[in-house]
PDB file of C-alpha atoms in Angstrom:
ATOM      1  CA  MET W   1     103.660  79.607  90.857  1.00  0.00           C
ATOM      2  CA  TRP W   2     103.792  82.407  88.518  1.00  0.00           C
ATOM      3  CA  SER W   3     100.422  84.280  88.602  1.00  0.00           C
ATOM      4  CA  ARG W   4     102.857  84.938  91.633  1.00  0.00           C
ATOM      5  CA  ALA W   5     104.635  87.604  89.373  1.00  0.00           C
ATOM      6  CA  ILE W   6     102.601  90.316  91.195  1.00  0.00           C
ATOM      7  CA  SER W   7     104.439  89.146  94.218  1.00  0.00           C
ATOM      8  CA  ILE W   8     107.701  90.285  92.453  1.00  0.00           C
ATOM      9  CA  ALA W   9     106.382  93.922  92.596  1.00  0.00           C
ATOM     10  CA  SER W  10     106.113  93.458  96.256  1.00  0.00           C
ATOM     11  CA  PHE W  11     109.613  92.127  96.431  1.00  0.00           C
ATOM     12  CA  ALA W  12     111.044  94.890  94.322  1.00  0.00           C
ATOM     13  CA  SER W  13     109.185  97.653  96.181  1.00  0.00           C
ATOM     14  CA  CYS W  14     111.350  96.686  99.348  1.00  0.00           C
ATOM     15  CA  LEU W  15     114.495  97.484  97.347  1.00  0.00           C
ATOM     16  CA  ARG W  16     113.790 101.233  97.473  1.00  0.00           C
ATOM     17  CA  ILE W  17     114.682 101.246 101.099  1.00  0.00           C
ATOM     18  CA  LYS W  18     118.261 102.760 101.834  1.00  0.00           C
ATOM     19  CA  SER W  19     121.071 100.230 101.848  1.00  0.00           C
ATOM     20  CA  PRO W  20     121.403  99.465 105.547  1.00  0.00           C
ATOM     21  CA  MET W  21     117.845  98.122 105.511  1.00  0.00           C
ATOM     22  CA  VAL W  22     117.905  96.348 102.124  1.00  0.00           C
ATOM     23  CA  LEU W  23     118.902  92.901 103.409  1.00  0.00           C
ATOM     24  CA  SER W  24     116.288  92.918 105.963  1.00  0.00           C
ATOM     25  CA  CYS W  25     113.671  94.063 103.420  1.00  0.00           C
ATOM     26  CA  ILE W  26     114.781  91.493 100.844  1.00  0.00           C
ATOM     27  CA  PHE W  27     114.007  88.855 103.605  1.00  0.00           C
ATOM     28  CA  SER W  28     110.437  90.271 103.788  1.00  0.00           C
ATOM     29  CA  GLY W  29     110.250  90.172  99.957  1.00  0.00           C
ATOM     30  CA  PHE W  30     111.290  86.412 100.109  1.00  0.00           C
ATOM     31  CA  THR W  31     108.236  85.886 102.198  1.00  0.00           C
ATOM     32  CA  ASP W  32     105.981  87.721  99.948  1.00  0.00           C
ATOM     33  CA  VAL W  33     107.113  85.658  97.150  1.00  0.00           C
ATOM     34  CA  ILE W  34     107.268  82.103  98.721  1.00  0.00           C
ATOM     35  CA  GLU W  35     104.330  82.533 101.172  1.00  0.00           C
ATOM     36  CA  PRO W  36     105.417  80.359 103.971  1.00  0.00           C
ATOM     37  CA  PHE W  37     102.099  80.504 105.712  1.00  0.00           C
ATOM     38  CA  ASP W  38     102.041  76.942 107.144  1.00  0.00           C
ATOM     39  CA  GLY W  39     103.988  73.774 107.219  1.00  0.00           C
ATOM     40  CA  THR W  40     107.688  73.580 107.471  1.00  0.00           C
ATOM     41  CA  LEU W  41     110.410  76.229 106.677  1.00  0.00           C
ATOM     42  CA  TYR W  42     114.131  75.599 106.325  1.00  0.00           C
ATOM     43  CA  ASP W  43     117.152  77.783 106.180  1.00  0.00           C
ATOM     44  CA  PRO W  44     120.519  75.921 105.804  1.00  0.00           C
ATOM     45  CA  CYS W  45     122.548  78.993 106.710  1.00  0.00           C
ATOM     46  CA  CYS W  46     120.217  80.663 109.208  1.00  0.00           C
ATOM     47  CA  GLY W  47     122.621  83.227 110.752  1.00  0.00           C
ATOM     48  CA  SER W  48     120.610  84.860 113.701  1.00  0.00           C
ATOM     49  CA  GLY W  49     117.277  83.789 112.386  1.00  0.00           C
ATOM     50  CA  GLY W  50     116.260  86.960 110.458  1.00  0.00           C
ATOM     51  CA  MET W  51     114.698  85.006 107.679  1.00  0.00           C
ATOM     52  CA  PHE W  52     112.364  83.053 110.181  1.00  0.00           C
ATOM     53  CA  ILE W  53     111.501  86.156 111.948  1.00  0.00           C
ATOM     54  CA  GLN W  54     110.441  87.916 108.747  1.00  0.00           C
ATOM     55  CA  SER W  55     108.259  84.931 107.751  1.00  0.00           C
ATOM     56  CA  THR W  56     106.343  84.824 111.062  1.00  0.00           C
ATOM     57  CA  ASP W  57     105.905  88.631 110.920  1.00  0.00           C
ATOM     58  CA  LEU W  58     104.264  88.162 107.476  1.00  0.00           C
ATOM     59  CA  VAL W  59     101.922  85.539 108.928  1.00  0.00           C
ATOM     60  CA  LYS W  60     100.876  87.614 111.798  1.00  0.00           C
ATOM     61  CA  ALA W  61     100.294  90.665 109.410  1.00  0.00           C
ATOM     62  CA  LYS W  62      97.857  88.491 107.448  1.00  0.00           C
ATOM     63  CA  GLN W  63      96.162  87.471 110.737  1.00  0.00           C
ATOM     64  CA  GLY W  64      97.620  83.908 110.435  1.00  0.00           C
ATOM     65  CA  ASP W  65      98.855  81.545 113.229  1.00  0.00           C
ATOM     66  CA  ILE W  66     102.550  81.170 113.672  1.00  0.00           C
ATOM     67  CA  SER W  67     102.008  78.022 115.517  1.00  0.00           C
ATOM     68  CA  CYS W  68     101.181  76.537 112.085  1.00  0.00           C
ATOM     69  CA  ILE W  69     104.746  77.128 111.010  1.00  0.00           C
ATOM     70  CA  ASN W  70     107.637  74.849 112.134  1.00  0.00           C
ATOM     71  CA  VAL W  71     111.104  76.107 111.279  1.00  0.00           C
ATOM     72  CA  TYR W  72     114.262  74.306 110.861  1.00  0.00           C
ATOM     73  CA  GLY W  73     117.795  75.671 110.334  1.00  0.00           C
ATOM     74  CA  GLN W  74     121.418  75.115 110.657  1.00  0.00           C
ATOM     75  CA  GLU W  75     124.345  77.616 111.375  1.00  0.00           C
ATOM     76  CA  LYS W  76     127.969  76.936 111.481  1.00  0.00           C
ATOM     77  CA  GLU W  77     129.148  79.661 113.757  1.00  0.00           C
ATOM     78  CA  ALA W  78     128.555  78.784 117.496  1.00  0.00           C
ATOM     79  CA  ALA W  79     127.920  82.462 118.710  1.00  0.00           C
ATOM     80  CA  THR W  80     125.432  83.180 115.792  1.00  0.00           C
ATOM     81  CA  TYR W  81     123.755  79.702 116.418  1.00  0.00           C
ATOM     82  CA  ARG W  82     123.131  80.768 120.041  1.00  0.00           C
ATOM     83  CA  LEU W  83     121.816  84.076 119.041  1.00  0.00           C
ATOM     84  CA  ALA W  84     119.450  82.676 116.489  1.00  0.00           C
ATOM     85  CA  LYS W  85     118.036  80.361 119.179  1.00  0.00           C
ATOM     86  CA  MET W  86     117.474  83.257 121.569  1.00  0.00           C
ATOM     87  CA  ASN W  87     115.971  85.415 118.903  1.00  0.00           C
ATOM     88  CA  LEU W  88     113.401  82.664 118.035  1.00  0.00           C
ATOM     89  CA  ALA W  89     112.685  81.703 121.612  1.00  0.00           C
ATOM     90  CA  LEU W  90     111.969  85.282 122.585  1.00  0.00           C
ATOM     91  CA  ARG W  91     109.396  85.510 119.775  1.00  0.00           C
ATOM     92  CA  GLY W  92     107.714  82.353 120.567  1.00  0.00           C
ATOM     93  CA  ILE W  93     108.725  80.711 117.207  1.00  0.00           C
ATOM     94  CA  SER W  94     108.851  76.848 117.377  1.00  0.00           C
ATOM     95  CA  HIS W  95     112.344  75.885 116.087  1.00  0.00           C
ATOM     96  CA  ASN W  96     114.693  73.154 115.472  1.00  0.00           C
ATOM     97  CA  LEU W  97     118.271  74.383 114.675  1.00  0.00           C
ATOM     98  CA  GLY W  98     119.752  71.090 115.537  1.00  0.00           C
ATOM     99  CA  SER W  99     121.708  70.006 118.600  1.00  0.00           C
ATOM    100  CA  GLU W 100     124.761  72.131 117.810  1.00  0.00           C
ATOM    101  CA  SER W 101     126.343  74.575 115.401  1.00  0.00           C
ATOM    102  CA  ASP W 102     128.094  72.814 112.561  1.00  0.00           C
ATOM    103  CA  SER W 103     128.706  72.859 108.799  1.00  0.00           C
ATOM    104  CA  THR W 104     125.617  72.102 106.687  1.00  0.00           C
ATOM    105  CA  PHE W 105     127.851  70.351 104.139  1.00  0.00           C
ATOM    106  CA  THR W 106     129.956  68.124 106.128  1.00  0.00           C
ATOM    107  CA  ASN W 107     127.351  67.544 108.965  1.00  0.00           C
ATOM    108  CA  ASP W 108     123.665  67.970 107.698  1.00  0.00           C
ATOM    109  CA  LEU W 109     121.661  68.036 111.048  1.00  0.00           C
ATOM    110  CA  HIS W 110     118.403  67.491 109.277  1.00  0.00           C
ATOM    111  CA  LYS W 111     119.330  64.790 106.804  1.00  0.00           C
ATOM    112  CA  GLY W 112     116.391  62.909 105.586  1.00  0.00           C
ATOM    113  CA  ILE W 113     113.838  65.646 106.409  1.00  0.00           C
ATOM    114  CA  TYR W 114     111.974  67.310 103.518  1.00  0.00           C
ATOM    115  CA  PHE W 115     110.542  70.768 103.748  1.00  0.00           C
ATOM    116  CA  ASP W 116     107.542  72.806 102.325  1.00  0.00           C
ATOM    117  CA  TYR W 117     109.612  75.875 101.994  1.00  0.00           C
ATOM    118  CA  ILE W 118     113.280  76.761 101.938  1.00  0.00           C
ATOM    119  CA  MET W 119     114.527  80.479 102.119  1.00  0.00           C
ATOM    120  CA  ALA W 120     118.215  81.361 102.305  1.00  0.00           C
ATOM    121  CA  ASN W 121     120.843  83.926 101.767  1.00  0.00           C
ATOM    122  CA  PRO W 122     123.884  81.794 101.590  1.00  0.00           C
ATOM    123  CA  PRO W 123     127.392  83.257 101.761  1.00  0.00           C
ATOM    124  CA  PHE W 124     128.387  84.216  98.316  1.00  0.00           C
ATOM    125  CA  ASN W 125     131.113  82.251  96.559  1.00  0.00           C
ATOM    126  CA  LEU W 126     132.029  80.468  99.770  1.00  0.00           C
ATOM    127  CA  LYS W 127     135.425  78.708  99.585  1.00  0.00           C
ATOM    128  CA  GLY W 128     136.809  75.832 101.676  1.00  0.00           C
ATOM    129  CA  TRP W 129     133.351  73.998 101.853  1.00  0.00           C
ATOM    130  CA  PHE W 130     134.571  70.819 100.225  1.00  0.00           C
ATOM    131  CA  ASN W 131     136.300  67.820 101.666  1.00  0.00           C
ATOM    132  CA  GLU W 132     136.932  64.252  99.975  1.00  0.00           C
ATOM    133  CA  ASN W 133     134.019  62.832 102.060  1.00  0.00           C
ATOM    134  CA  LEU W 134     131.709  64.981 100.062  1.00  0.00           C
ATOM    135  CA  LYS W 135     132.639  63.690  96.637  1.00  0.00           C
ATOM    136  CA  ASN W 136     129.886  60.958  96.341  1.00  0.00           C
ATOM    137  CA  ASP W 137     127.304  62.637  98.596  1.00  0.00           C
ATOM    138  CA  SER W 138     123.653  61.595  98.048  1.00  0.00           C
ATOM    139  CA  ARG W 139     122.651  65.310  97.664  1.00  0.00           C
ATOM    140  CA  TRP W 140     124.226  65.411  94.214  1.00  0.00           C
ATOM    141  CA  THR W 141     123.679  61.967  92.994  1.00  0.00           C
ATOM    142  CA  ASP W 142     121.280  62.949  90.300  1.00  0.00           C
ATOM    143  CA  TYR W 143     123.487  65.673  89.063  1.00  0.00           C
ATOM    144  CA  THR W 144     127.345  66.035  89.403  1.00  0.00           C
ATOM    145  CA  THR W 145     129.565  66.921  92.221  1.00  0.00           C
ATOM    146  CA  PRO W 146     129.543  70.558  92.662  1.00  0.00           C
ATOM    147  CA  PRO W 147     132.746  72.411  91.848  1.00  0.00           C
ATOM    148  CA  GLU W 148     135.261  72.678  94.734  1.00  0.00           C
ATOM    149  CA  SER W 149     136.102  76.284  93.880  1.00  0.00           C
ATOM    150  CA  ASN W 150     133.067  77.689  95.587  1.00  0.00           C
ATOM    151  CA  ALA W 151     129.776  76.526  97.237  1.00  0.00           C
ATOM    152  CA  ASN W 152     127.168  78.140  95.084  1.00  0.00           C
ATOM    153  CA  TYR W 153     125.940  74.796  93.437  1.00  0.00           C
ATOM    154  CA  ALA W 154     126.487  72.926  96.652  1.00  0.00           C
ATOM    155  CA  TRP W 155     123.906  75.247  98.312  1.00  0.00           C
ATOM    156  CA  ILE W 156     121.500  74.728  95.384  1.00  0.00           C
ATOM    157  CA  LEU W 157     121.621  71.003  95.411  1.00  0.00           C
ATOM    158  CA  HIS W 158     121.655  70.720  99.053  1.00  0.00           C
ATOM    159  CA  MET W 159     118.375  72.900  99.140  1.00  0.00           C
ATOM    160  CA  LEU W 160     116.751  70.891  96.322  1.00  0.00           C
ATOM    161  CA  SER W 161     117.535  67.557  98.200  1.00  0.00           C
ATOM    162  CA  HIS W 162     115.482  68.891 101.165  1.00  0.00           C
ATOM    163  CA  LEU W 163     112.464  70.200  99.344  1.00  0.00           C
ATOM    164  CA  LYS W 164     109.275  68.039  99.485  1.00  0.00           C
ATOM    165  CA  PRO W 165     109.366  66.113  96.219  1.00  0.00           C
ATOM    166  CA  ILE W 166     105.609  67.154  95.202  1.00  0.00           C
ATOM    167  CA  SER W 167     105.197  70.568  96.520  1.00  0.00           C
ATOM    168  CA  GLY W 168     108.398  72.105  97.808  1.00  0.00           C
ATOM    169  CA  VAL W 169     109.471  75.793  96.916  1.00  0.00           C
ATOM    170  CA  ALA W 170     112.768  77.479  97.627  1.00  0.00           C
ATOM    171  CA  GLY W 171     113.864  81.062  97.262  1.00  0.00           C
ATOM    172  CA  PHE W 172     117.564  82.309  97.737  1.00  0.00           C
ATOM    173  CA  LEU W 173     120.087  84.861  96.720  1.00  0.00           C
ATOM    174  CA  LEU W 174     123.297  83.924  94.921  1.00  0.00           C
ATOM    175  CA  ALA W 175     126.077  85.906  93.428  1.00  0.00           C
ATOM    176  CA  ASN W 176     125.383  86.701  89.806  1.00  0.00           C
ATOM    177  CA  GLY W 177     128.450  84.736  88.739  1.00  0.00           C
ATOM    178  CA  ALA W 178     126.668  81.542  89.558  1.00  0.00           C
ATOM    179  CA  LEU W 179     124.651  82.014  86.303  1.00  0.00           C
ATOM    180  CA  GLY W 180     127.650  81.531  84.229  1.00  0.00           C
ATOM    181  CA  ASP W 181     130.347  79.448  85.951  1.00  0.00           C
ATOM    182  CA  THR W 182     131.647  77.151  83.265  1.00  0.00           C
ATOM    183  CA  ASP W 183     132.401  74.341  85.881  1.00  0.00           C
ATOM    184  CA  SER W 184     128.783  74.071  86.996  1.00  0.00           C
ATOM    185  CA  LEU W 185     127.415  74.020  83.441  1.00  0.00           C
ATOM    186  CA  GLU W 186     126.140  70.520  83.588  1.00  0.00           C
ATOM    187  CA  ILE W 187     124.308  71.014  86.943  1.00  0.00           C
ATOM    188  CA  ARG W 188     122.462  74.016  85.391  1.00  0.00           C
ATOM    189  CA  LYS W 189     121.555  71.879  82.299  1.00  0.00           C
ATOM    190  CA  LYS W 190     120.062  69.243  84.481  1.00  0.00           C
ATOM    191  CA  LEU W 191     118.156  71.722  86.654  1.00  0.00           C
ATOM    192  CA  ILE W 192     116.552  72.945  83.524  1.00  0.00           C
ATOM    193  CA  GLU W 193     116.007  69.552  82.062  1.00  0.00           C
ATOM    194  CA  ASN W 194     114.478  68.462  85.387  1.00  0.00           C
ATOM    195  CA  ASP W 195     112.221  71.668  85.372  1.00  0.00           C
ATOM    196  CA  LYS W 196     113.161  72.782  88.724  1.00  0.00           C
ATOM    197  CA  VAL W 197     113.813  76.359  88.230  1.00  0.00           C
ATOM    198  CA  GLU W 198     110.591  78.677  88.388  1.00  0.00           C
ATOM    199  CA  ALA W 199     112.409  82.186  88.234  1.00  0.00           C
ATOM    200  CA  ILE W 200     115.707  83.931  88.042  1.00  0.00           C
ATOM    201  CA  ILE W 201     115.686  87.684  88.791  1.00  0.00           C
ATOM    202  CA  ILE W 202     119.052  89.602  88.442  1.00  0.00           C
ATOM    203  CA  LEU W 203     118.955  92.636  90.792  1.00  0.00           C
ATOM    204  CA  PRO W 204     120.559  95.902  90.204  1.00  0.00           C
ATOM    205  CA  ARG W 205     124.240  96.487  91.272  1.00  0.00           C
ATOM    206  CA  GLU W 206     124.937  98.661  94.287  1.00  0.00           C
ATOM    207  CA  LEU W 207     121.778  97.856  96.304  1.00  0.00           C
ATOM    208  CA  PHE W 208     123.851  96.610  99.208  1.00  0.00           C
ATOM    209  CA  ILE W 209     126.043  98.424 101.689  1.00  0.00           C
ATOM    210  CA  THR W 210     128.639  95.633 101.944  1.00  0.00           C
ATOM    211  CA  THR W 211     129.188  94.869  98.162  1.00  0.00           C
ATOM    212  CA  ASP W 212     128.515  96.332  94.709  1.00  0.00           C
ATOM    213  CA  ILE W 213     128.173  93.014  92.848  1.00  0.00           C
ATOM    214  CA  SER W 214     125.050  92.019  91.006  1.00  0.00           C
ATOM    215  CA  VAL W 215     123.117  89.532  92.943  1.00  0.00           C
ATOM    216  CA  THR W 216     120.427  87.192  91.702  1.00  0.00           C
ATOM    217  CA  PHE W 217     117.253  85.841  93.320  1.00  0.00           C
ATOM    218  CA  TRP W 218     116.471  82.233  92.501  1.00  0.00           C
ATOM    219  CA  ILE W 219     113.135  80.325  92.937  1.00  0.00           C
ATOM    220  CA  LEU W 220     113.139  76.554  92.692  1.00  0.00           C
ATOM    221  CA  ASN W 221     109.759  74.762  92.404  1.00  0.00           C
ATOM    222  CA  GLN W 222     108.952  70.961  92.672  1.00  0.00           C
ATOM    223  CA  ASN W 223     105.552  71.587  91.085  1.00  0.00           C
ATOM    224  CA  LYS W 224     104.974  73.967  88.257  1.00  0.00           C
ATOM    225  CA  LYS W 225     101.803  72.189  87.025  1.00  0.00           C
ATOM    226  CA  GLY W 226      99.486  74.850  88.498  1.00  0.00           C
ATOM    227  CA  GLY W 227      96.388  74.499  90.620  1.00  0.00           C
ATOM    228  CA  LYS W 228      95.320  75.825  94.006  1.00  0.00           C
ATOM    229  CA  TYR W 229      97.877  77.658  96.032  1.00  0.00           C
ATOM    230  CA  HIS W 230      97.017  79.653  99.179  1.00  0.00           C
ATOM    231  CA  GLY W 231      93.461  80.388  97.696  1.00  0.00           C
ATOM    232  CA  ARG W 232      94.705  81.312  94.236  1.00  0.00           C
ATOM    233  CA  GLN W 233      94.378  79.386  90.860  1.00  0.00           C
ATOM    234  CA  LEU W 234      97.815  79.113  89.323  1.00  0.00           C
ATOM    235  CA  ARG W 235      98.264  78.376  85.642  1.00  0.00           C
ATOM    236  CA  ASN W 236     100.439  75.434  84.364  1.00  0.00           C
ATOM    237  CA  ARG W 237     104.062  76.732  84.054  1.00  0.00           C
ATOM    238  CA  GLU W 238     105.860  73.496  83.110  1.00  0.00           C
ATOM    239  CA  HIS W 239     109.063  73.958  81.007  1.00  0.00           C
ATOM    240  CA  GLU W 240     108.783  77.716  81.597  1.00  0.00           C
ATOM    241  CA  ILE W 241     111.251  79.873  83.404  1.00  0.00           C
ATOM    242  CA  LEU W 242     110.691  83.585  84.294  1.00  0.00           C
ATOM    243  CA  PHE W 243     113.887  85.554  83.758  1.00  0.00           C
ATOM    244  CA  MET W 244     114.149  89.372  84.917  1.00  0.00           C
ATOM    245  CA  ASP W 245     117.319  91.293  84.364  1.00  0.00           C
ATOM    246  CA  LEU W 246     117.266  94.486  86.320  1.00  0.00           C
ATOM    247  CA  ARG W 247     120.832  95.299  86.235  1.00  0.00           C
ATOM    248  CA  GLN W 248     120.382  98.475  84.030  1.00  0.00           C
ATOM    249  CA  TRP W 249     117.960 100.127  86.572  1.00  0.00           C
ATOM    250  CA  THR W 250     120.911 102.212  88.044  1.00  0.00           C
ATOM    251  CA  GLU W 251     119.618 105.801  87.416  1.00  0.00           C
ATOM    252  CA  ASN W 252     118.248 106.409  90.712  1.00  0.00           C
ATOM    253  CA  PRO W 253     120.998 107.032  93.326  1.00  0.00           C
ATOM    254  CA  VAL W 254     120.213 106.908  96.978  1.00  0.00           C
ATOM    255  CA  LYS W 255     121.132 110.459  98.497  1.00  0.00           C
ATOM    256  CA  GLY W 256     123.296 110.726 101.698  1.00  0.00           C
ATOM    257  CA  GLU W 257     125.196 107.482 101.255  1.00  0.00           C
ATOM    258  CA  GLN W 258     129.112 107.564 101.400  1.00  0.00           C
ATOM    259  CA  LYS W 259     129.204 104.870  98.752  1.00  0.00           C
ATOM    260  CA  LYS W 260     127.278 104.995  95.428  1.00  0.00           C
ATOM    261  CA  LYS W 261     123.937 103.106  96.130  1.00  0.00           C
ATOM    262  CA  VAL W 262     120.796 102.742  93.904  1.00  0.00           C
ATOM    263  CA  GLN W 263     117.221 102.311  94.544  1.00  0.00           C
ATOM    264  CA  LEU W 264     114.079 101.171  92.525  1.00  0.00           C
ATOM    265  CA  ILE W 265     111.515 104.010  91.965  1.00  0.00           C
ATOM    266  CA  THR W 266     107.780 103.493  91.768  1.00  0.00           C
ATOM    267  CA  GLU W 267     107.437 103.587  88.108  1.00  0.00           C
ATOM    268  CA  GLN W 268     110.194 100.808  87.699  1.00  0.00           C
ATOM    269  CA  ILE W 269     108.370  98.736  90.281  1.00  0.00           C
ATOM    270  CA  GLN W 270     105.152  98.991  88.675  1.00  0.00           C
ATOM    271  CA  SER W 271     106.631  98.040  85.198  1.00  0.00           C
ATOM    272  CA  VAL W 272     107.757  94.741  87.092  1.00  0.00           C
TER     273      VAL W 272
END
């Protein structure tokens, strides 16, 4: 999907916005890259539904029909789950967030359903996600059981298990440490051997108001063979992975912030 590299410039451009707005803008960047214009869209940790709202806003901006998108999600926290349902209902977005709030890992409310698109911003380095019932879970049958220490690779394998086998695409944020965890090395090897990784983009530090860690944007793709995609002809990208490391782009501080924050300037974005 990577004549789609031009979409990365659009993704990067949103990072110029000051830190309180960055996360919302990254959601918008997700939609520019993944282009969930029709079919099914899933977020396994949907929060209050922000990713879904950004997706449908993009469709409307392109004169599309939001009735062509069916969104699915799951949220663990009961109050946030209710807020998500209200947000989506008020905007007329068809949705299925399951019958209750619950953990995506211990009670997958959409088990057996495969989606065209997945977009997510999982909690970074989530602890306490594992119990013994998950040890031989079918979501990681073709890999190995993710480390109990944090849920980073559990999120990856969960999302991969829900992608349509021939055409599914996923985009999500993870803490940069997920790229080098020694206890998940075998899973990373298998993801590369199975040609599931389309792109990995390491974002600059200090973009976010809540953390100064470096964050990575991942794209998984079930079909890198090329062909028609939303009116464009994409080249074959089998056994290729796009890597971009933007961590050194720290020379442009945002003025007026109490904490040190940075932005990407136009020249940097154009170089992307």
